XYZ file of C-alpha atoms in Angstrom:
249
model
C -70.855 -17.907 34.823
C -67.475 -18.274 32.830
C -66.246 -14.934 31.286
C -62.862 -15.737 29.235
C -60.095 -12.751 29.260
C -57.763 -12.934 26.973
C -54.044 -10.774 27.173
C -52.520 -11.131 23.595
C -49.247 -10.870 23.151
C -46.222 -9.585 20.593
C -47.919 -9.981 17.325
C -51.177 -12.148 18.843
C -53.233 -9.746 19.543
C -56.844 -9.346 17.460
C -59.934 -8.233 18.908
C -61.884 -9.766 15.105
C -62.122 -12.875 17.062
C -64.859 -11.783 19.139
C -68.889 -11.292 18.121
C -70.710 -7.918 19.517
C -67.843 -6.218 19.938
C -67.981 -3.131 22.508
C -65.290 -1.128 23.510
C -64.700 -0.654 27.436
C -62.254 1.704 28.973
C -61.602 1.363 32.193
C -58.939 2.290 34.857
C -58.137 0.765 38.348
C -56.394 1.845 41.317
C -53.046 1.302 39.736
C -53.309 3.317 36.619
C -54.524 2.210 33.093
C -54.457 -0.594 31.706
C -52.217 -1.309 28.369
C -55.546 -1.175 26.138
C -58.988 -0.485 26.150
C -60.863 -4.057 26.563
C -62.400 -5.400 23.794
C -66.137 -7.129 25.284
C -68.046 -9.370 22.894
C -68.667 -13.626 22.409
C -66.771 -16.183 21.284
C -69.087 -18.833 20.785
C -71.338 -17.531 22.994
C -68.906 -17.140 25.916
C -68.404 -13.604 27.012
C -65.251 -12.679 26.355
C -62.673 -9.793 26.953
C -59.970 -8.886 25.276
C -56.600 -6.945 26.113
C -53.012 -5.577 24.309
C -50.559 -6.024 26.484
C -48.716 -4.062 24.927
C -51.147 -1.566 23.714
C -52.960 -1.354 20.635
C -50.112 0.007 18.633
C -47.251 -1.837 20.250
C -46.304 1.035 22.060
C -45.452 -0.236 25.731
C -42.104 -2.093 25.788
C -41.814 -5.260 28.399
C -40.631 -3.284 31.447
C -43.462 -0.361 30.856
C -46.097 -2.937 30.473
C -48.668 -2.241 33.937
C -49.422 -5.809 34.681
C -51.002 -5.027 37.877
C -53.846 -2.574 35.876
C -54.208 -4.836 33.241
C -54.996 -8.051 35.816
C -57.028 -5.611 38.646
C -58.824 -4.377 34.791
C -59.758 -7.952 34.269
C -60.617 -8.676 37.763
C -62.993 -5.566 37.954
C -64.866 -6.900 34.623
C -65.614 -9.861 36.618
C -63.437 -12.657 34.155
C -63.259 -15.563 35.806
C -60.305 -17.087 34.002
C -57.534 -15.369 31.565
C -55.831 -17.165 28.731
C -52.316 -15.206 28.133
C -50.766 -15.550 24.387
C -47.228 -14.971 24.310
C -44.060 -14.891 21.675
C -40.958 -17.228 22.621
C -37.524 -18.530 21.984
C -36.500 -21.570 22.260
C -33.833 -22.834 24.908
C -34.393 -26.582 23.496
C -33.913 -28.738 20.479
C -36.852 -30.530 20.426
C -39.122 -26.934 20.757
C -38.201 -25.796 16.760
C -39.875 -22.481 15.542
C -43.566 -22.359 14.969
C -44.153 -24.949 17.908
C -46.681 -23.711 20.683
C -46.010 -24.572 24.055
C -48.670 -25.106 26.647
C -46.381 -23.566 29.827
C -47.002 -25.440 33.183
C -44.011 -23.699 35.514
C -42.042 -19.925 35.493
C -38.597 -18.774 36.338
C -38.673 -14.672 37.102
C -35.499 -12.888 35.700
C -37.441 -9.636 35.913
C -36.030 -6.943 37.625
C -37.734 -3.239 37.677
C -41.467 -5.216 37.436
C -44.189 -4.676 39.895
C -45.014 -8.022 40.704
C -47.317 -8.345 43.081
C -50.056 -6.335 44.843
C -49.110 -7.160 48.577
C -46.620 -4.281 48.518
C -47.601 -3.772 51.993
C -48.462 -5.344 54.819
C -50.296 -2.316 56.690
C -53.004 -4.501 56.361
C -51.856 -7.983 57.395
C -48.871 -9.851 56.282
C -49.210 -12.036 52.628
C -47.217 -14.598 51.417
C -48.868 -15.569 48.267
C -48.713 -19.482 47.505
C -46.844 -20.117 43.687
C -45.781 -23.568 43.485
C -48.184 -24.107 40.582
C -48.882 -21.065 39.275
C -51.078 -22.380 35.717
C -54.410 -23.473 35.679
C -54.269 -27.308 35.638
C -57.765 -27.538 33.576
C -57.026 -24.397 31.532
C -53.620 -25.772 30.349
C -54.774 -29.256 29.499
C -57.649 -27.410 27.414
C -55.674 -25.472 25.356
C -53.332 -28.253 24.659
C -56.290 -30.540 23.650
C -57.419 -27.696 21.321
C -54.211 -27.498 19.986
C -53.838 -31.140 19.291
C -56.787 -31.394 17.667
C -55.882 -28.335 15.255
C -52.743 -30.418 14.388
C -51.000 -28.012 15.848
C -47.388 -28.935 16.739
C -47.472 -28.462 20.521
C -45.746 -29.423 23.652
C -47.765 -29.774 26.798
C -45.516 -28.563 29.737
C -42.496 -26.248 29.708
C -40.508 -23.637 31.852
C -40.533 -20.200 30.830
C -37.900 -17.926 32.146
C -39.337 -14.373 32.352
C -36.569 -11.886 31.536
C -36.786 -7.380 31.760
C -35.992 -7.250 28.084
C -36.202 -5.344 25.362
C -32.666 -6.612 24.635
C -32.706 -10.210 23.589
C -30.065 -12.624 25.558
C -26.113 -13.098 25.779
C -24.864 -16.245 24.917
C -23.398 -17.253 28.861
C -27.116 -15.844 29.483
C -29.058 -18.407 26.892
C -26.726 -21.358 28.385
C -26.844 -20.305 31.886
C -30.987 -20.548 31.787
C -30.404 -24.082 29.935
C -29.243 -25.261 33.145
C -31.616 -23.584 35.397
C -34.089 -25.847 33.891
C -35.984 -23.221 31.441
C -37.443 -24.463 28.161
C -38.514 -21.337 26.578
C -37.498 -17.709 27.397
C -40.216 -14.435 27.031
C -40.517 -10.809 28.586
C -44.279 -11.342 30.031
C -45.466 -14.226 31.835
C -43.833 -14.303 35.225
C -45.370 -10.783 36.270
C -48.856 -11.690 34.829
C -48.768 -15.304 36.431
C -47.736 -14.235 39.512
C -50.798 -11.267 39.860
C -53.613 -13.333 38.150
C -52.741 -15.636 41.131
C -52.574 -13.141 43.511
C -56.201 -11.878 41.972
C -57.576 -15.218 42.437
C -57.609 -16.033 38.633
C -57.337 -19.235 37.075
C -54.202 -18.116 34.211
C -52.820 -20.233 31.085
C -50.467 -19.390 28.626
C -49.665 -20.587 25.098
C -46.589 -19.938 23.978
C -45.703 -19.914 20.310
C -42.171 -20.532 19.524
C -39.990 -17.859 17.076
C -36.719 -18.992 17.261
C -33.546 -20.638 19.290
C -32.719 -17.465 21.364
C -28.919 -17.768 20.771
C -27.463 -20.985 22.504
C -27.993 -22.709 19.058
C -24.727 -21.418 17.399
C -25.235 -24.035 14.457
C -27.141 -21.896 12.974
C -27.623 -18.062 12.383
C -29.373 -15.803 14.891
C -33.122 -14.678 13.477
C -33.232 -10.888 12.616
C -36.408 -9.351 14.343
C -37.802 -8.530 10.909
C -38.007 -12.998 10.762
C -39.041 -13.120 14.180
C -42.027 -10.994 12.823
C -42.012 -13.373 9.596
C -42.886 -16.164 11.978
C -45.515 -14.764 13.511
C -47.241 -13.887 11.017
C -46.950 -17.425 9.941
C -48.765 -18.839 12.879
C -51.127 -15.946 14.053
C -54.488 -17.844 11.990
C -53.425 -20.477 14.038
C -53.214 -18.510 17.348
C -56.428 -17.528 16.167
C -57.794 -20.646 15.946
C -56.432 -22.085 19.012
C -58.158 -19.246 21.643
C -61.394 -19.774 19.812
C -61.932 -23.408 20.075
C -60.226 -23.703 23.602
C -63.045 -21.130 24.364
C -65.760 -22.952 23.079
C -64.145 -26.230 24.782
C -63.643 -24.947 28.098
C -65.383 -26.235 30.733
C -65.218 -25.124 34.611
């Protein structure tokens, strides 16, 4: 039976969008997770909603537990998570306010725990990564999308950096011509585990800004980062409801 979790991200994160709500705390082998779960329906589909972050904001990237929060999910029994995530921009044609369906990851991480094979006591594990997003998942939520009039891109490369800090310039460029599209602080170590878990994973990202490669034109303050999202978040909204009630397995 499908059970939808949903990890929302920087600004995208409401727990209104669910019927029934119940509130579930739970804990795993590897500590708490960011945020009680939020259990209810969204048009009829059990569904199971987590801060990444925490409810108040109050874990930065790096102190984010992505192994709790997917083992959390896992242990609830979801059988596929839908991640919502803030970006920049490391293309022209990706302006502000677009949302980007994300098909591949580059990890720029560096004091994450990324995977849960951190031994091999019990037998050696190379997980497999080539396609790390849900094929089905990803072409659901960009059909949602489309259909909201949404202004979306169906495939991109997200570079995953430690953050909080934002990029250098001869950082920005240099992931230009690694092949990223889009740059965020989450989605490499919660692609990587959901896979690991055995969980189908999407992402939509929704687009803030140019990061800083873009020197025609000023760099956004944080305070109109926040402006944009709070722009688009009816539309985030929008977009994890219907690609719930559209998904099929």
């Amino acid at each position: 039976m499908l059970k939808i979790g949903i990890i929302g991200g920087s600004g995208l994160y409401d727990p209104d969008i669910v019927k029934n709500r119940e509130e579930i705390q739970i804990s795993t082998e590897y500590g708490e997770p960011s945020s009680p779960l939020t259990k209810g329906e969204i048009e009829g589909v059990e569904t199971l909603i987590l801060s990444r972050h925490g409810c108040n904001h109050q874990f930065s990237p790096t102190q984010v537990n992505n192994q709790a929060n997917i083992k959390a999910l896992q242990k609830m029994g979801v059988t596929h998570i839908i991640a919502t995530t803030a970006c920049g921009s490391l293309r022209e044609e990706i302006a502000p306010g677009h949302f980007v369906i994300v098909d591949q990851f580059i990890d720029f991480t560096k004091f994450r725990k990324t995977t849960f094979a951190e031994s091999f006591e019990n037998g050696m594990e190379h997980p497999s990564m080539a396609y790390p997003f849900h094929e089905g998942l990803r072409q659901c939520l960009y059909d949602s999308a489309r259909s909201l009039d949404l202004k979306v891109h169906d495939k991109a490369c997200v570079v995953t950096i430690e953050g909080p800090r934002f990029s250098t310039l001869a950082e920005s460029r240099m992931f230009r011509v690694w092949g990223a599209d889009i740059i965020n602080m989450s989605t490499a170590p919660e692609a990587m585990l959901a896979n690991e878990a055995g969980i189908p994973y999407a992402a939509a990202a929704m687009t803030t800004d140019y990061d800083c490669w873009k020197t025609d034109e000023p760099l956004k303050t944080w305070e109109e980062i926040l402006e944009v999202f709070n722009k688009n978040v009816d539309k985030v909204k929008k977009l994890l409801v219907k690609t719930v009630k559209d998904f099929k397995v």
